[in-house]
Short mmCIF file of N, CA and C in Angstrom, two decimals:
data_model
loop_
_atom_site.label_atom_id
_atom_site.label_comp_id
_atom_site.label_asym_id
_atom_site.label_seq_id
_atom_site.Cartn_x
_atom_site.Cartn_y
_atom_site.Cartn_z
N UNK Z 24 0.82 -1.19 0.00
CA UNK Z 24 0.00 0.00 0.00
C UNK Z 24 0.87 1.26 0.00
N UNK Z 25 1.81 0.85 1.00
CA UNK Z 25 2.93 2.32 0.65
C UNK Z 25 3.09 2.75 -0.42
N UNK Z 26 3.95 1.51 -1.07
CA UNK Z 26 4.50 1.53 -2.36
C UNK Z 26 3.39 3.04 -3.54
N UNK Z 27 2.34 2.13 -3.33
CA UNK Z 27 1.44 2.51 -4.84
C UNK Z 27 0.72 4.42 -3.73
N UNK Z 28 1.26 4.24 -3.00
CA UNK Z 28 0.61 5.83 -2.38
C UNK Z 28 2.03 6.43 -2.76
N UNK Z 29 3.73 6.21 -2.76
CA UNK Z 29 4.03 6.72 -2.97
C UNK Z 29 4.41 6.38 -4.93
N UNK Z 30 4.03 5.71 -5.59
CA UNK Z 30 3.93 5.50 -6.91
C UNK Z 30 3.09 6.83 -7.26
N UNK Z 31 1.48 6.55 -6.79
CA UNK Z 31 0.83 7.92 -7.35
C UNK Z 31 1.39 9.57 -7.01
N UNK Z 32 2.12 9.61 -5.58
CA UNK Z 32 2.50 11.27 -5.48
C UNK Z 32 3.65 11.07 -6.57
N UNK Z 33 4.49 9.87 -6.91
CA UNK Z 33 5.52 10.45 -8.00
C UNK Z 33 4.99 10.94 -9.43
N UNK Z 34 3.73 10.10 -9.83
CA UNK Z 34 3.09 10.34 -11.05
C UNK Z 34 2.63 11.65 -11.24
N UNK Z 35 1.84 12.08 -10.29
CA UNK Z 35 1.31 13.60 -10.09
C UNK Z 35 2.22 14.40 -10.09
N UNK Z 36 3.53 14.65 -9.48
CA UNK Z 36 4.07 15.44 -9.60
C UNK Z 36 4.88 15.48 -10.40
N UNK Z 37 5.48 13.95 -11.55
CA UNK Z 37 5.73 14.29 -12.98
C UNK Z 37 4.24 14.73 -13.60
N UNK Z 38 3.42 14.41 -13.79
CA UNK Z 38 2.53 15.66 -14.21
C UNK Z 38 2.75 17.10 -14.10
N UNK Z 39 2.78 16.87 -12.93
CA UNK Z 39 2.90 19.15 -12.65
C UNK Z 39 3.96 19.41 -13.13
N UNK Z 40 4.84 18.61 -13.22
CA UNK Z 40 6.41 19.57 -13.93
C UNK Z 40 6.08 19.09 -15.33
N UNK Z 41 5.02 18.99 -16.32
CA UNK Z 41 4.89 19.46 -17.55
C UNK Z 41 3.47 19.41 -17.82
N UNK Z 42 2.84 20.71 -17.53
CA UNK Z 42 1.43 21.02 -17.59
C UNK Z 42 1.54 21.35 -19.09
N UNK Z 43 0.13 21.30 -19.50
CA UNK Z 43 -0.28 21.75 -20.77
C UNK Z 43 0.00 23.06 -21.24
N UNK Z 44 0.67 23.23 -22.36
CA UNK Z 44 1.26 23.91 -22.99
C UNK Z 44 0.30 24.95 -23.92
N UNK Z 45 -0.26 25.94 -23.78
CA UNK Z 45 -1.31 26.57 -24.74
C UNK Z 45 -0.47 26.94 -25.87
N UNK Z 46 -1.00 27.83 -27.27
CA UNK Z 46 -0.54 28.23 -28.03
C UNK Z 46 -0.09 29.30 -27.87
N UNK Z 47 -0.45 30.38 -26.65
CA UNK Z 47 -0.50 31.55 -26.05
C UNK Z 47 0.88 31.60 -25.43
N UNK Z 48 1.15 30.59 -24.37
CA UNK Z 48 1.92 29.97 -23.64
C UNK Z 48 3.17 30.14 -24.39
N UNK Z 49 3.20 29.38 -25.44
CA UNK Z 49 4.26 29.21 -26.49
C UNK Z 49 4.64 29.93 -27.09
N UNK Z 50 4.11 31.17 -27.64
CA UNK Z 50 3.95 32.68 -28.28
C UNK Z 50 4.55 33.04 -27.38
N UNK Z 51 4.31 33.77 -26.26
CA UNK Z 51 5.04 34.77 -25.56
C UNK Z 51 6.08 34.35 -25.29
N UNK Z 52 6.51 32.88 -24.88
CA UNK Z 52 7.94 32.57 -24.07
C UNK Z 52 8.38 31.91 -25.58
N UNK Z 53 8.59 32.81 -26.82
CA UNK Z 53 9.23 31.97 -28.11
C UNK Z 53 10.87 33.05 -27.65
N UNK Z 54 11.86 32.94 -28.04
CA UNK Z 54 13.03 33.26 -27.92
C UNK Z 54 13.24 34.33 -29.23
N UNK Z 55 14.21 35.35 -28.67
CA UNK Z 55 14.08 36.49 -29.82
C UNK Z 55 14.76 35.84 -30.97
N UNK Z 56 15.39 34.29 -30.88
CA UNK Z 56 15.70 34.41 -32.38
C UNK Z 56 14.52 33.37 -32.80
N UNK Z 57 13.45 33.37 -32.55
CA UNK Z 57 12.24 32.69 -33.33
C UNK Z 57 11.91 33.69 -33.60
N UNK Z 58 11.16 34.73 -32.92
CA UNK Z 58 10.61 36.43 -33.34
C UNK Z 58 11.37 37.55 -32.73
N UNK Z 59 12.09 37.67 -33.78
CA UNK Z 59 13.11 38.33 -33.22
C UNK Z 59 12.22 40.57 -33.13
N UNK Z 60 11.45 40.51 -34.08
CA UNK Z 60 10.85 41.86 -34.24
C UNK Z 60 9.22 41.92 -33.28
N UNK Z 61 9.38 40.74 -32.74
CA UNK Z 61 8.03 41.01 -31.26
C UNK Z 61 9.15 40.94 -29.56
N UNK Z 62 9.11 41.66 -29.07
CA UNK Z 62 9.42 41.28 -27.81
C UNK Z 62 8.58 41.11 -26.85
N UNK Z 63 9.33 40.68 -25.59
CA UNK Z 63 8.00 39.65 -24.82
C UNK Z 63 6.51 40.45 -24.18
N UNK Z 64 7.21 41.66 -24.33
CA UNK Z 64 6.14 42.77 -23.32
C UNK Z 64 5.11 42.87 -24.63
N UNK Z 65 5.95 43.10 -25.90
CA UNK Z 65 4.67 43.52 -26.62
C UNK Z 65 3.88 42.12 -27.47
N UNK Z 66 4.16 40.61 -27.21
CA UNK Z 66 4.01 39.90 -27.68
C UNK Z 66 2.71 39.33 -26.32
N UNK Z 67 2.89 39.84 -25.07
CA UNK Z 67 1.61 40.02 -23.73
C UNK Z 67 0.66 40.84 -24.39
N UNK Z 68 1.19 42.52 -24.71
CA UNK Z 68 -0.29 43.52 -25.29
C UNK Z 68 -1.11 42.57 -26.49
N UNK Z 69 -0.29 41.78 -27.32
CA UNK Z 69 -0.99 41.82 -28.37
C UNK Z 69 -2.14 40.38 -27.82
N UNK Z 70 -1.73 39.64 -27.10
CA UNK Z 70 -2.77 38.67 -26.54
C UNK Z 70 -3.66 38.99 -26.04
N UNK Z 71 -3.21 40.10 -25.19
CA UNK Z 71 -4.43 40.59 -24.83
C UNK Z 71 -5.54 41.75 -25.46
N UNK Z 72 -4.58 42.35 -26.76
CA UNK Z 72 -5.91 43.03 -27.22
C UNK Z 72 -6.35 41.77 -28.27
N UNK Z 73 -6.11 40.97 -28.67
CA UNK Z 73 -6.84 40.17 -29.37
C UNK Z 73 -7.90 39.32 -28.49
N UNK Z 74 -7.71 39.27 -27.18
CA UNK Z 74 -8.65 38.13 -26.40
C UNK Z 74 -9.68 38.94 -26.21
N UNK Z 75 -9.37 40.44 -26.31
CA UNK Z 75 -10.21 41.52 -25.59
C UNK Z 75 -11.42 41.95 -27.13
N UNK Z 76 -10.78 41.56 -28.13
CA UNK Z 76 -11.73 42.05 -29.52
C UNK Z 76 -11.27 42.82 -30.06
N UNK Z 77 -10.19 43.60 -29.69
CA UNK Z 77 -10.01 44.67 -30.42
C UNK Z 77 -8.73 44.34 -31.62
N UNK Z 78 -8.93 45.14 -32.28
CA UNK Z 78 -8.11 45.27 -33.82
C UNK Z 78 -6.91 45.91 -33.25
N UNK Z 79 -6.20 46.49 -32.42
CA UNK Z 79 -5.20 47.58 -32.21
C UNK Z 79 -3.90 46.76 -32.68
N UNK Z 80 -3.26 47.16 -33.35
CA UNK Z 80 -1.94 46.87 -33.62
C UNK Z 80 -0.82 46.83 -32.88
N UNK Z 81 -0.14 46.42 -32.49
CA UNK Z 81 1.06 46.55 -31.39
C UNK Z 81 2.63 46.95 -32.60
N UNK Z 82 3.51 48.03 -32.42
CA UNK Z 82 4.83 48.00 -32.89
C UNK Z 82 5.58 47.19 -32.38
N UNK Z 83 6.46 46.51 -33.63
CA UNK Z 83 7.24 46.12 -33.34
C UNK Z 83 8.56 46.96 -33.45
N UNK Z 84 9.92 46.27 -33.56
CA UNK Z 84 10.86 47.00 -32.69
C UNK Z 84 11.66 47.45 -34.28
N UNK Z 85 11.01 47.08 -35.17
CA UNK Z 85 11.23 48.24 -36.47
C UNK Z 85 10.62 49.08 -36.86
N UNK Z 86 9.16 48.92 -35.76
CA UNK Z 86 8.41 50.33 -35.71
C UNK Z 86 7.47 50.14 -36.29
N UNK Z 87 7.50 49.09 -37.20
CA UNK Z 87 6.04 48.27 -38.02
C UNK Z 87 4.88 47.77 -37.20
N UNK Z 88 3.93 47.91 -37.67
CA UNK Z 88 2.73 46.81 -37.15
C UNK Z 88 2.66 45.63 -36.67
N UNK Z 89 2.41 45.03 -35.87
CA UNK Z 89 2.14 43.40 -35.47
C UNK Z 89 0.93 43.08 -35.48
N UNK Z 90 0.25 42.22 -35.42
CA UNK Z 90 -1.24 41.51 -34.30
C UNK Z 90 -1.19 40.52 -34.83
N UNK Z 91 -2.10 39.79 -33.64
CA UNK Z 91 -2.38 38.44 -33.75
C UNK Z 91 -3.36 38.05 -35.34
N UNK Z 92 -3.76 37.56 -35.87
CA UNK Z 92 -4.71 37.19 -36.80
C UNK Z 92 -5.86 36.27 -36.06
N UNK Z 93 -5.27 35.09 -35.35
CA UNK Z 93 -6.39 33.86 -35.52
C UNK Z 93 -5.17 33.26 -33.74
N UNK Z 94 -6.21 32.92 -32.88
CA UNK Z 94 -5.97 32.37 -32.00
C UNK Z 94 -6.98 31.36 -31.46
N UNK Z 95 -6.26 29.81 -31.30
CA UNK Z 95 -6.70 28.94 -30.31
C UNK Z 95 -5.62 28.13 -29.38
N UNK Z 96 -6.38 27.34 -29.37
CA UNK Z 96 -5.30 26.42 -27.93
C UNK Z 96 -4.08 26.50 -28.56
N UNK Z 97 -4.37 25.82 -29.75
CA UNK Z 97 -3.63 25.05 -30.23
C UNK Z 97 -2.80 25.29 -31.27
N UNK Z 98 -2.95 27.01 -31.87
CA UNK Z 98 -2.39 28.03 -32.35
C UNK Z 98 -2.50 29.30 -32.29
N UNK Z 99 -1.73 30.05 -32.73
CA UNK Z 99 -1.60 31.23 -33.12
C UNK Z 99 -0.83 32.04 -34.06
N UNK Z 100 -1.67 32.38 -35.13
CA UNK Z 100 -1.16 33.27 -36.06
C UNK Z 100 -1.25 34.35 -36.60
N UNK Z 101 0.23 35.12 -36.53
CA UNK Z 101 0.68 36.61 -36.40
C UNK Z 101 0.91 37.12 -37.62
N UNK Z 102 0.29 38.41 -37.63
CA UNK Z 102 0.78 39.01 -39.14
C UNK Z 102 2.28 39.79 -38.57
N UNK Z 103 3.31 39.54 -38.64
CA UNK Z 103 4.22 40.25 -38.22
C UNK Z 103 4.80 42.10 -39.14
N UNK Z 104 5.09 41.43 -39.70
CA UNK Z 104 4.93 42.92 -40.75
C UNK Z 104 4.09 42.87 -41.92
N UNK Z 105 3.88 44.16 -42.38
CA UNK Z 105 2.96 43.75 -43.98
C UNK Z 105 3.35 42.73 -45.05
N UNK Z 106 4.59 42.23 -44.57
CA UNK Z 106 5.02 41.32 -45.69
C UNK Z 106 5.19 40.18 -45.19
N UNK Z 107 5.12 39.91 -43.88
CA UNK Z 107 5.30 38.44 -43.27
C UNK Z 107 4.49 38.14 -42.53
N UNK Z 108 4.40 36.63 -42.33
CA UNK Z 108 3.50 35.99 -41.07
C UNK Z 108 3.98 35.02 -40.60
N UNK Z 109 3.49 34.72 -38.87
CA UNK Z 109 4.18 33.49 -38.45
C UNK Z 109 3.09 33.26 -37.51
N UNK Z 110 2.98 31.57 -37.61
CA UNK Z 110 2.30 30.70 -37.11
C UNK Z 110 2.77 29.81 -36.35
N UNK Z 111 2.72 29.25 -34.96
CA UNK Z 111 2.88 29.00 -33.76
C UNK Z 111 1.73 27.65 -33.53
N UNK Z 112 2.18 26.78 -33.78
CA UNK Z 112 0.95 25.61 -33.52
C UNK Z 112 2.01 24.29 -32.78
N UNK Z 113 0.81 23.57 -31.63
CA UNK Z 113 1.37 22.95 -30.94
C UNK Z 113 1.28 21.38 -31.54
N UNK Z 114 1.77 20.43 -31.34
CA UNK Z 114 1.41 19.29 -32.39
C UNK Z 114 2.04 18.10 -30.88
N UNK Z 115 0.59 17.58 -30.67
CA UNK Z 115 0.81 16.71 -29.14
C UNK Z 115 1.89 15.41 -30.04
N UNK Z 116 2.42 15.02 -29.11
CA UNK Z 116 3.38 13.84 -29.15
C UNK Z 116 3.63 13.16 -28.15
N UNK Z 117 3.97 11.75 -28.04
CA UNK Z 117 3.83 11.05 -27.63
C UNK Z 117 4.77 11.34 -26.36
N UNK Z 118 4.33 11.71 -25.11
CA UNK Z 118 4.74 12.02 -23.96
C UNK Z 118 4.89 13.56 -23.50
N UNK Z 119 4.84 14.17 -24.82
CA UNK Z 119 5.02 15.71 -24.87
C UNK Z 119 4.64 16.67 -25.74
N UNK Z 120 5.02 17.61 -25.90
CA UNK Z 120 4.25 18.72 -27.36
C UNK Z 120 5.50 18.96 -27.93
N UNK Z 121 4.93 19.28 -29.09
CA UNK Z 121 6.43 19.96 -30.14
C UNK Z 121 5.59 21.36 -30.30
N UNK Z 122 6.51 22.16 -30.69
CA UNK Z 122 5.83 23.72 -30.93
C UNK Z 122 6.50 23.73 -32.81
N UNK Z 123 5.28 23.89 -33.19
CA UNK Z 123 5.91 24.36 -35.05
C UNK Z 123 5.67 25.40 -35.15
N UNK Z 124 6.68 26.16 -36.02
CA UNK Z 124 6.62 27.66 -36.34
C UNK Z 124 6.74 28.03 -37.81
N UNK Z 125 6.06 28.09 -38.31
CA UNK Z 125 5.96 28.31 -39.79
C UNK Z 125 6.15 29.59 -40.28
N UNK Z 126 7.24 30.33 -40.62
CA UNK Z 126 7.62 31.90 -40.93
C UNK Z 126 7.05 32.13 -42.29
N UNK Z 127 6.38 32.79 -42.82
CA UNK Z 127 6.26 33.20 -43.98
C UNK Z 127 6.51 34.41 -44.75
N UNK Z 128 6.73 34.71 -45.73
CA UNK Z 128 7.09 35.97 -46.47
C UNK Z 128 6.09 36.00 -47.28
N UNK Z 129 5.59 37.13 -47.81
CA UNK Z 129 4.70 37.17 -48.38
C UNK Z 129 5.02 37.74 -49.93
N UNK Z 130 5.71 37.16 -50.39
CA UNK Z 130 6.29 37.64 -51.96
C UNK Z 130 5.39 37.01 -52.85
N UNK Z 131 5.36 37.53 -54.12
CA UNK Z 131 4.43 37.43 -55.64
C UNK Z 131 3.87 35.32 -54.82
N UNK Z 132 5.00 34.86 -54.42
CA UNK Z 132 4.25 33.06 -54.26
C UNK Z 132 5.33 33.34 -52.88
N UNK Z 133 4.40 33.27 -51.92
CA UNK Z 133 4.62 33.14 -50.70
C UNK Z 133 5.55 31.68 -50.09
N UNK Z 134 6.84 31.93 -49.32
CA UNK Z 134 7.90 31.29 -49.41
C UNK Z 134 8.08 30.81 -47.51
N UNK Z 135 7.83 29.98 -47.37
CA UNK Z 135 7.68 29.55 -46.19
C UNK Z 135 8.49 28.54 -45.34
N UNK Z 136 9.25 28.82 -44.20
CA UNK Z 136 10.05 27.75 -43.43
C UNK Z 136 9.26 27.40 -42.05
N UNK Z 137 9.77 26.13 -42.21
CA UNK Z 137 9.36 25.12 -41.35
C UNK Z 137 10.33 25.01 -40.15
N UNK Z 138 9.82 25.45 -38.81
CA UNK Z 138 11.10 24.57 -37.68
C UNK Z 138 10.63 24.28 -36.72
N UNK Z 139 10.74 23.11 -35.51
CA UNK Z 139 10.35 22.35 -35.06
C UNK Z 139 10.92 22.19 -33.98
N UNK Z 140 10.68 22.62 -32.58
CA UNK Z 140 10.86 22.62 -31.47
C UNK Z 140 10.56 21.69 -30.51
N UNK Z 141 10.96 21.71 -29.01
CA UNK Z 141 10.33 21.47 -27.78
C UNK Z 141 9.94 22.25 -27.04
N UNK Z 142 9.56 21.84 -25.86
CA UNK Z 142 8.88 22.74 -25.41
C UNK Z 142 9.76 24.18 -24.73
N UNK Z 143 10.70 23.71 -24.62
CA UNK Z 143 11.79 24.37 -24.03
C UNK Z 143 12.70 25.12 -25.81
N UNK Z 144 11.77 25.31 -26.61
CA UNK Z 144 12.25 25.72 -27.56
C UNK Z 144 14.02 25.59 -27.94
N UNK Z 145 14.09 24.01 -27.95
CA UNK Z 145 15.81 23.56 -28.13
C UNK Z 145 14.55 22.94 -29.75
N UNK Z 146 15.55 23.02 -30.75
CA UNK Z 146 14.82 22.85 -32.54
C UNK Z 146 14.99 21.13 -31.91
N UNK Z 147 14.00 20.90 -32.57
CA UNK Z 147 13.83 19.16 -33.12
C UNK Z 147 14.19 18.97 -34.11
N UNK Z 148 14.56 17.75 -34.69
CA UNK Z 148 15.37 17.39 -36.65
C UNK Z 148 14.22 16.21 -36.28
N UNK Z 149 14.35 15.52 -37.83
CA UNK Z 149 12.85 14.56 -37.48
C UNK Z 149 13.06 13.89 -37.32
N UNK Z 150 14.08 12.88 -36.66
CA UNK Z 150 14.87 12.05 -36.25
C UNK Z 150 14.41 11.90 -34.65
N UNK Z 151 14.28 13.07 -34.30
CA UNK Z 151 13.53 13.38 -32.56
C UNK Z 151 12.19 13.11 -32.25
N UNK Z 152 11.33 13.11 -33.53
CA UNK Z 152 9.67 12.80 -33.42
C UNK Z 152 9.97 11.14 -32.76
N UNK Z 153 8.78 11.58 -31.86
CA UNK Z 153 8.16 9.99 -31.57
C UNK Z 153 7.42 9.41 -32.98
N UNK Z 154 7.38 8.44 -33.08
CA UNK Z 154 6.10 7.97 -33.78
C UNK Z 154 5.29 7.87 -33.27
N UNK Z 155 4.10 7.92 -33.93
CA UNK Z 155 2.29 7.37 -33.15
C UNK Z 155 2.63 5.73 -32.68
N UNK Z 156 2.19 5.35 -31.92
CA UNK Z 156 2.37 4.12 -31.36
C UNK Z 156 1.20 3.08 -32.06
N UNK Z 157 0.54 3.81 -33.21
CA UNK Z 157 -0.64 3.18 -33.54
C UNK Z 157 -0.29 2.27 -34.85
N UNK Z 158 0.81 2.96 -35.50
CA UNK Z 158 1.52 1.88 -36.49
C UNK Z 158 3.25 2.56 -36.78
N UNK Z 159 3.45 1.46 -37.50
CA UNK Z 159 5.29 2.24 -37.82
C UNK Z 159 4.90 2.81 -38.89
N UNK Z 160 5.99 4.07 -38.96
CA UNK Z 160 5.92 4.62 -40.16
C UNK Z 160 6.86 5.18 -40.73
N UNK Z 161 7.20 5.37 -41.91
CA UNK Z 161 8.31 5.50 -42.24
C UNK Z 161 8.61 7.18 -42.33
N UNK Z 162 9.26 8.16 -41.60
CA UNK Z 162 9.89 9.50 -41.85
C UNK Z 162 8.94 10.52 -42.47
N UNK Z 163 8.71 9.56 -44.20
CA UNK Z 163 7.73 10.43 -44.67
C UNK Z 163 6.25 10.52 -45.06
N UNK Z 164 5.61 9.45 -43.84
CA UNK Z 164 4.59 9.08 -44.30
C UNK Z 164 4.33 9.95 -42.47
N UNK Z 165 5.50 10.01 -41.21
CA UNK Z 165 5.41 10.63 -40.13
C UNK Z 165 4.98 12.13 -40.74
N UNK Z 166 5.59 12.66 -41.92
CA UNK Z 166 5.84 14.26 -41.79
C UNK Z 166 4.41 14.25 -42.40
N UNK Z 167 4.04 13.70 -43.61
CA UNK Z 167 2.55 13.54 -43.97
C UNK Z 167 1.67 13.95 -42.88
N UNK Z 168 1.67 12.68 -41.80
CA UNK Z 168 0.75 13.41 -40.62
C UNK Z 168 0.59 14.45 -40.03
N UNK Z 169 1.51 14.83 -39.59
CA UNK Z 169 2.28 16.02 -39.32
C UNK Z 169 1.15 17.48 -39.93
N UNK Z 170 1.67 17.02 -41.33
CA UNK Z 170 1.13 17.96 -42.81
C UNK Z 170 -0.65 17.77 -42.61
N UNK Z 171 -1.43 16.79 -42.31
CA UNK Z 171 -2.39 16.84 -42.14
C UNK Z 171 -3.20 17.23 -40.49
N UNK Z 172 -2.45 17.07 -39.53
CA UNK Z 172 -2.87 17.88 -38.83
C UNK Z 172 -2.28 19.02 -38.73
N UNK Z 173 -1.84 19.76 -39.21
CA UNK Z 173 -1.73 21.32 -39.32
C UNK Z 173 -2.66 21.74 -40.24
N UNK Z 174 -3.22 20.66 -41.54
CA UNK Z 174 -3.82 21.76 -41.89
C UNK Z 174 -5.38 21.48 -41.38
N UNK Z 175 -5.68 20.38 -40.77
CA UNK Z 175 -6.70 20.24 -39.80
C UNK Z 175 -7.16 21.88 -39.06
N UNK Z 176 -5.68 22.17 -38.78
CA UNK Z 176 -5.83 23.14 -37.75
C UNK Z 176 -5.85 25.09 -38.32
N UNK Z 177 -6.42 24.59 -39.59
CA UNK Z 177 -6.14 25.56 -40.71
C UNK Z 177 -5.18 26.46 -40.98
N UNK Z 178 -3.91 25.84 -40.49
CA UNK Z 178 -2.22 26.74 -40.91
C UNK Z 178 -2.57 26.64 -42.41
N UNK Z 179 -1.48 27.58 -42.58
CA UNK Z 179 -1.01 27.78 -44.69
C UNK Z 179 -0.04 26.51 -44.53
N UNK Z 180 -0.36 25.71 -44.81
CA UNK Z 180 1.08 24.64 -45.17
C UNK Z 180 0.75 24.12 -46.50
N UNK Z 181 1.81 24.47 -47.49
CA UNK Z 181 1.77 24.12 -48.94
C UNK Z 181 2.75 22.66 -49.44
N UNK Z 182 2.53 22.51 -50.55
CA UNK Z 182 3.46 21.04 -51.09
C UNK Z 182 4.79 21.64 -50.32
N UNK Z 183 5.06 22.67 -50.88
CA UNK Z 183 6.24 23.27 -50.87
C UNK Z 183 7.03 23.24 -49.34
N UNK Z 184 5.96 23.62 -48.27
CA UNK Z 184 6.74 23.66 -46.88
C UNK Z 184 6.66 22.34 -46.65
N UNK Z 185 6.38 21.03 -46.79
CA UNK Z 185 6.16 19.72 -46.89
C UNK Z 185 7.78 19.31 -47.57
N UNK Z 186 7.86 19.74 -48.68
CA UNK Z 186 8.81 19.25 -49.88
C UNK Z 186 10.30 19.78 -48.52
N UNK Z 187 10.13 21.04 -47.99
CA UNK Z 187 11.42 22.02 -47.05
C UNK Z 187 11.76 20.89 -46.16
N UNK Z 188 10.64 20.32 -45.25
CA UNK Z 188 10.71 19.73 -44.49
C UNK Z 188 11.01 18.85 -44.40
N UNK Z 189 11.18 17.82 -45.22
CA UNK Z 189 11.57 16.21 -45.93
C UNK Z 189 13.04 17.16 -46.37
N UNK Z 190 13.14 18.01 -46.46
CA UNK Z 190 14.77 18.03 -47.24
C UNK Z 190 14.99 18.13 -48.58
N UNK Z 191 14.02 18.00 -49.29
CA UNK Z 191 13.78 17.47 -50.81
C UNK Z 191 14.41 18.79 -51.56
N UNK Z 192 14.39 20.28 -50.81
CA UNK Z 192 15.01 21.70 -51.47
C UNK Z 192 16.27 22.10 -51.04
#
């Protein structure tokens, strides 16, 4: 009886040292070289005028415009300047979350990178993904999934950031 009373306080309290991770969560504590033109104070205003309804724009630190676009749990995506955007989506894994950040530029065909974190924003290579435990799969049938729940979650993800991500460019 000891045993399994002290089995459950160890379980619970690996729980509490990795609570659920929001998309919000992940946005503000991203490191200035993920967004390097939001800093953390003004990357707080802009959550909160978006939770609040309002349209207000927040500067960034080239003096340009920011705001949020589209926020849930499970993302968030920023128009960063008039010519770029970046998207922040969490993608559960097997024991933990990965954070994806999809940068975009917005030129004549919009040109987009892919990079892939922990939670502690150290980059993942895809060599670090768990697999689903539900079948094996091979690398690129993993990033496929990947590719379909993001766009589940209505990110811009094209052949093209798919093709980045496999290595194929």
């Amino acid at each position: 009886m000891r045993r399994l009373i002290i089995f459950i306080a160890a379980m619970a309290s690996f729980a509490m040292a990795y609570p659920q991770l929001t998309a919000t969560e992940a946005f503000s504590s991203a490191p200035a070289s993920v967004l390097p033109l939001i800093d953390y104070i003004t990357r707080l205003d802009m959550i909160d005028y978006y939770s609040s309804g309002s349209a207000t724009a927040s500067k960034n630190v080239m003096q340009g415009q920011s705001r949020i676009t589209a926020l849930s749990p499970m993302s968030v995506s920023v128009s960063v300047t008039s010519g770029s955007e970046c998207q922040i989506a969490l993608l559960p894994m097997r024991g933990d979350t990965a954070i994806v950040c999809i940068e975009t530029v917005m030129t004549p065909t919009p040109d987009s990178r892919v990079s892939v974190y922990d939670r502690d924003w150290k980059p993942l290579s895809g060599s670090s993904f768990a697999m689903p435990a539900s079948a094996r799969v091979t690398s690129k049938r993993y990033m496929q999934y990947i590719v379909s729940y993001l766009n589940e979650g209505e990110l811009l993800f094209t052949h093209d950031d798919f093709k980045r991500l496999l290595g194929e460019y």
